[in-house]
PDB file of C-alpha atoms in Angstrom:
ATOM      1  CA  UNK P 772     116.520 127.503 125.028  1.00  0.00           C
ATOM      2  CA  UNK P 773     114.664 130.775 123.354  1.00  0.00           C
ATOM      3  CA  UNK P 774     111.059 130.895 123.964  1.00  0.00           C
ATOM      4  CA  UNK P 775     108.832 130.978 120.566  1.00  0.00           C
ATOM      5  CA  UNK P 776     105.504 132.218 120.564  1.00  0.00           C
ATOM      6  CA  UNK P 777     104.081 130.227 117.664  1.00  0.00           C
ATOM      7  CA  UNK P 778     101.004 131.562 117.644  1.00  0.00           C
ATOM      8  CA  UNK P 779     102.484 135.010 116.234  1.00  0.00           C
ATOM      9  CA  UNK P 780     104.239 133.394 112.983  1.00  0.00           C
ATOM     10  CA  UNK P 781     102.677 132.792 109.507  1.00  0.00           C
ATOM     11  CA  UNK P 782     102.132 129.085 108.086  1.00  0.00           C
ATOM     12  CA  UNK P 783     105.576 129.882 105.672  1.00  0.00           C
ATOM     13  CA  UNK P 784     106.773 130.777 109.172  1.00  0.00           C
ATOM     14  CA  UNK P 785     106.076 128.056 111.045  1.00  0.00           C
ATOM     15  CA  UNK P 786     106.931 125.322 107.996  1.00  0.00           C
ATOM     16  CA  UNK P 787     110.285 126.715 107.981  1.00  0.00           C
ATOM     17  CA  UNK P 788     110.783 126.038 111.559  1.00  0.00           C
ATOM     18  CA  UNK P 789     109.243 122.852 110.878  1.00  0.00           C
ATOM     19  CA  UNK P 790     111.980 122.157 108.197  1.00  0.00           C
ATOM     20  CA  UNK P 791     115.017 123.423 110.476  1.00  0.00           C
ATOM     21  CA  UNK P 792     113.644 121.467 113.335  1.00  0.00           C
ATOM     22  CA  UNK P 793     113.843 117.910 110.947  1.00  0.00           C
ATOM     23  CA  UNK P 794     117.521 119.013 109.794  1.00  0.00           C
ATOM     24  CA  UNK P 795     118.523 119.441 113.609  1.00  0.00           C
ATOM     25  CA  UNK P 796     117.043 116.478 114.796  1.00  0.00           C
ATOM     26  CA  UNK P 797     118.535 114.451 111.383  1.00  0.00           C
ATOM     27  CA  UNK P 798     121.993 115.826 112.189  1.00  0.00           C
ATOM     28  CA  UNK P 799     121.491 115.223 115.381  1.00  0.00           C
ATOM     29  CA  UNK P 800     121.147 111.365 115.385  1.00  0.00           C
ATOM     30  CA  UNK P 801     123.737 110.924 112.390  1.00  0.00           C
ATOM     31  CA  UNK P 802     126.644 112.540 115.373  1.00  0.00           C
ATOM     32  CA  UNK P 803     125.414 110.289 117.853  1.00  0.00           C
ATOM     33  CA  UNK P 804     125.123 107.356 115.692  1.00  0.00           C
ATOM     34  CA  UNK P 805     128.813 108.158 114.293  1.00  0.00           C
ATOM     35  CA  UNK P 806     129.983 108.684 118.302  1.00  0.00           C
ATOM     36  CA  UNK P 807     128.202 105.190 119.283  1.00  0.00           C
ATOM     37  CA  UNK P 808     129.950 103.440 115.936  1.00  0.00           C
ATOM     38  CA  UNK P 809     133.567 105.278 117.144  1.00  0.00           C
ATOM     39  CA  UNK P 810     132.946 103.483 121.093  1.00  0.00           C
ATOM     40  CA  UNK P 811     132.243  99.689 119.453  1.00  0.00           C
ATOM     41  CA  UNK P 812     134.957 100.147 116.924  1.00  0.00           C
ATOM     42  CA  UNK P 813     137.207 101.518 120.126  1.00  0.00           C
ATOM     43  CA  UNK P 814     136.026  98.418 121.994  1.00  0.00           C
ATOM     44  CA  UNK P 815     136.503  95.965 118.926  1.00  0.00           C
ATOM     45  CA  UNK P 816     139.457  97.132 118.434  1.00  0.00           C
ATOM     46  CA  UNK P 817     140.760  96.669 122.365  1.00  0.00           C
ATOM     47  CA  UNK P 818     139.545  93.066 122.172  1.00  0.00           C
ATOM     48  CA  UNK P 819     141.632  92.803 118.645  1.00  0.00           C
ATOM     49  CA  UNK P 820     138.859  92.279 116.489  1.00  0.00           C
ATOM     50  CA  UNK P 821     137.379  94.898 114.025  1.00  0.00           C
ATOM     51  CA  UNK P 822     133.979  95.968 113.427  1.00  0.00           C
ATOM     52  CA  UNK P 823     133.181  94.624 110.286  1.00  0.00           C
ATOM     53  CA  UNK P 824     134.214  91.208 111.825  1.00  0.00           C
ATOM     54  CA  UNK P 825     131.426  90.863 114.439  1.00  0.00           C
ATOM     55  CA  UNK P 826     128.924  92.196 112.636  1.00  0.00           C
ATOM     56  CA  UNK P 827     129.508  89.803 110.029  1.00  0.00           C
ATOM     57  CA  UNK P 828     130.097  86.818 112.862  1.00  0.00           C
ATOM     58  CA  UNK P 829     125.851  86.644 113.200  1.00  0.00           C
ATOM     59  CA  UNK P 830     124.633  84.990 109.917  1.00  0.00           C
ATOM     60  CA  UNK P 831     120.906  86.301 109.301  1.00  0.00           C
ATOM     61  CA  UNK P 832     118.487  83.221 108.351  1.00  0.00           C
ATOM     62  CA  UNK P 833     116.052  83.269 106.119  1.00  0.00           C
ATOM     63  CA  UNK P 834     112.849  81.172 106.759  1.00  0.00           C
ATOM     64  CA  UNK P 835     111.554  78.763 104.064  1.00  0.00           C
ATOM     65  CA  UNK P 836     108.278  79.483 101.859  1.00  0.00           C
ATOM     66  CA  UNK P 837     105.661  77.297 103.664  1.00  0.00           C
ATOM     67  CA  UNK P 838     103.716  74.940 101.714  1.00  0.00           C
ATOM     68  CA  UNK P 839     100.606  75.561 100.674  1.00  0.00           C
ATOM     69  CA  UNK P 840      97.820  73.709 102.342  1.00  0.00           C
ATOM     70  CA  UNK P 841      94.955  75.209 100.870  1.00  0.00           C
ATOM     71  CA  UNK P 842      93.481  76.374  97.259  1.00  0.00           C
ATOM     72  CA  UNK P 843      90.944  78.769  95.728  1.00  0.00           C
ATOM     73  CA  UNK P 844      88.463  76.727  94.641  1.00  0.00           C
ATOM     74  CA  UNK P 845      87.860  78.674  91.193  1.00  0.00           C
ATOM     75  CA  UNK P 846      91.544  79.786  90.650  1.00  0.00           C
ATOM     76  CA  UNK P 847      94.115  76.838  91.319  1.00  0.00           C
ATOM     77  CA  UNK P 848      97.063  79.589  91.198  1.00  0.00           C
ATOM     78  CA  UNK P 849      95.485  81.560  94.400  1.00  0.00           C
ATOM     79  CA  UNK P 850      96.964  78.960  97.447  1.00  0.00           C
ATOM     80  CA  UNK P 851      97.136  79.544 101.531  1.00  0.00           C
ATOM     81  CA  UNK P 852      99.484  78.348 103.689  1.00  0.00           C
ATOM     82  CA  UNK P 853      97.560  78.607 106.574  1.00  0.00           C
ATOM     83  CA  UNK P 854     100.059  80.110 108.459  1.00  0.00           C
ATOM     84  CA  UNK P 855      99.402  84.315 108.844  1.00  0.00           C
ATOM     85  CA  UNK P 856      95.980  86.208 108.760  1.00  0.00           C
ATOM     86  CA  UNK P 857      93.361  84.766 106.840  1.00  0.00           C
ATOM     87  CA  UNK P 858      92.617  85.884 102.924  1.00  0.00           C
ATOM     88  CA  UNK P 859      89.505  87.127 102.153  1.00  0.00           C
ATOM     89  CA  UNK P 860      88.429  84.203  99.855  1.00  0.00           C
ATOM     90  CA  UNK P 861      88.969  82.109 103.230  1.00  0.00           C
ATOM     91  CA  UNK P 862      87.243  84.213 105.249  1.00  0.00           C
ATOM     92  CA  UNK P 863      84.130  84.649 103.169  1.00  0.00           C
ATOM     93  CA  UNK P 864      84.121  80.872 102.402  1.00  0.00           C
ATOM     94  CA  UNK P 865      84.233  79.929 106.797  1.00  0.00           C
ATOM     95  CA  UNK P 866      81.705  83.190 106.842  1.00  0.00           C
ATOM     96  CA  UNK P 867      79.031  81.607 104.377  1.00  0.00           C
ATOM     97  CA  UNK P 868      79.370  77.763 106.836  1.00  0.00           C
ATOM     98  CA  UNK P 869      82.316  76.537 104.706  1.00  0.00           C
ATOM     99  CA  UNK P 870      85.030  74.721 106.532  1.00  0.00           C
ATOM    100  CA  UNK P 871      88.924  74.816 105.904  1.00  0.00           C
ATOM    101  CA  UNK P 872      88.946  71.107 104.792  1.00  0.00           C
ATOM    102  CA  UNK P 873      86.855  71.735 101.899  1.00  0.00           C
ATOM    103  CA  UNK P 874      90.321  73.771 100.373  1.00  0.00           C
ATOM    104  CA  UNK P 875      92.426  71.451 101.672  1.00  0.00           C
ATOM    105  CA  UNK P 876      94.915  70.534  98.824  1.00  0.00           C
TER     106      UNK P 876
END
């Protein structure tokens, strides 16, 4: 690999290295990815199934909305499942010696 001093080219200089460096490493990972996809398929293929046919086999579920179990006290629309971090209308309610049962719903 050349050597580049990069403290002897301009900003324009070292941008457009920058820029050529991102299109090598982009065209990079797209032959690698397309040589990984060409082994599976191979492999697929030796086993006498096809791609498409086990990546389609795993079926991706989706998690139901949780129910809310609290409410804004001021805005019935504004809920909180109580599952995830905290909103701030919760935490500045528990901060000021509120309790989560006074928004239970």
């Amino acid at each position: 690999m050349a050597d580049i001093d990069l403290s002897t080219l301009s900003l324009a200089e070292l941008k457009h290295l920058e820029k050529n460096v991102a299109k090598a490493i982009t065209s990079f990972e797209e032959r690698r990815k397309a040589e990984a996809r060409a082994k599976v398929d191979e492999l697929a293929r030796e086993l006498g199934f096809s791609l498409n046919e086990l990546v389609e086999a795993a079926p991706i579920r989706k998690r139901a909305a949780s129910e809310p179990k609290y409410r804004h006290p001021e805005n019935s629309e504004i809920t909180w499942s109580g599952r995830g971090r905290k909103p701030g209308w919760i935490a500045d309610a528990l901060a000021s010696g509120k309790s989560l049962e006074d928004f239970a719903i």
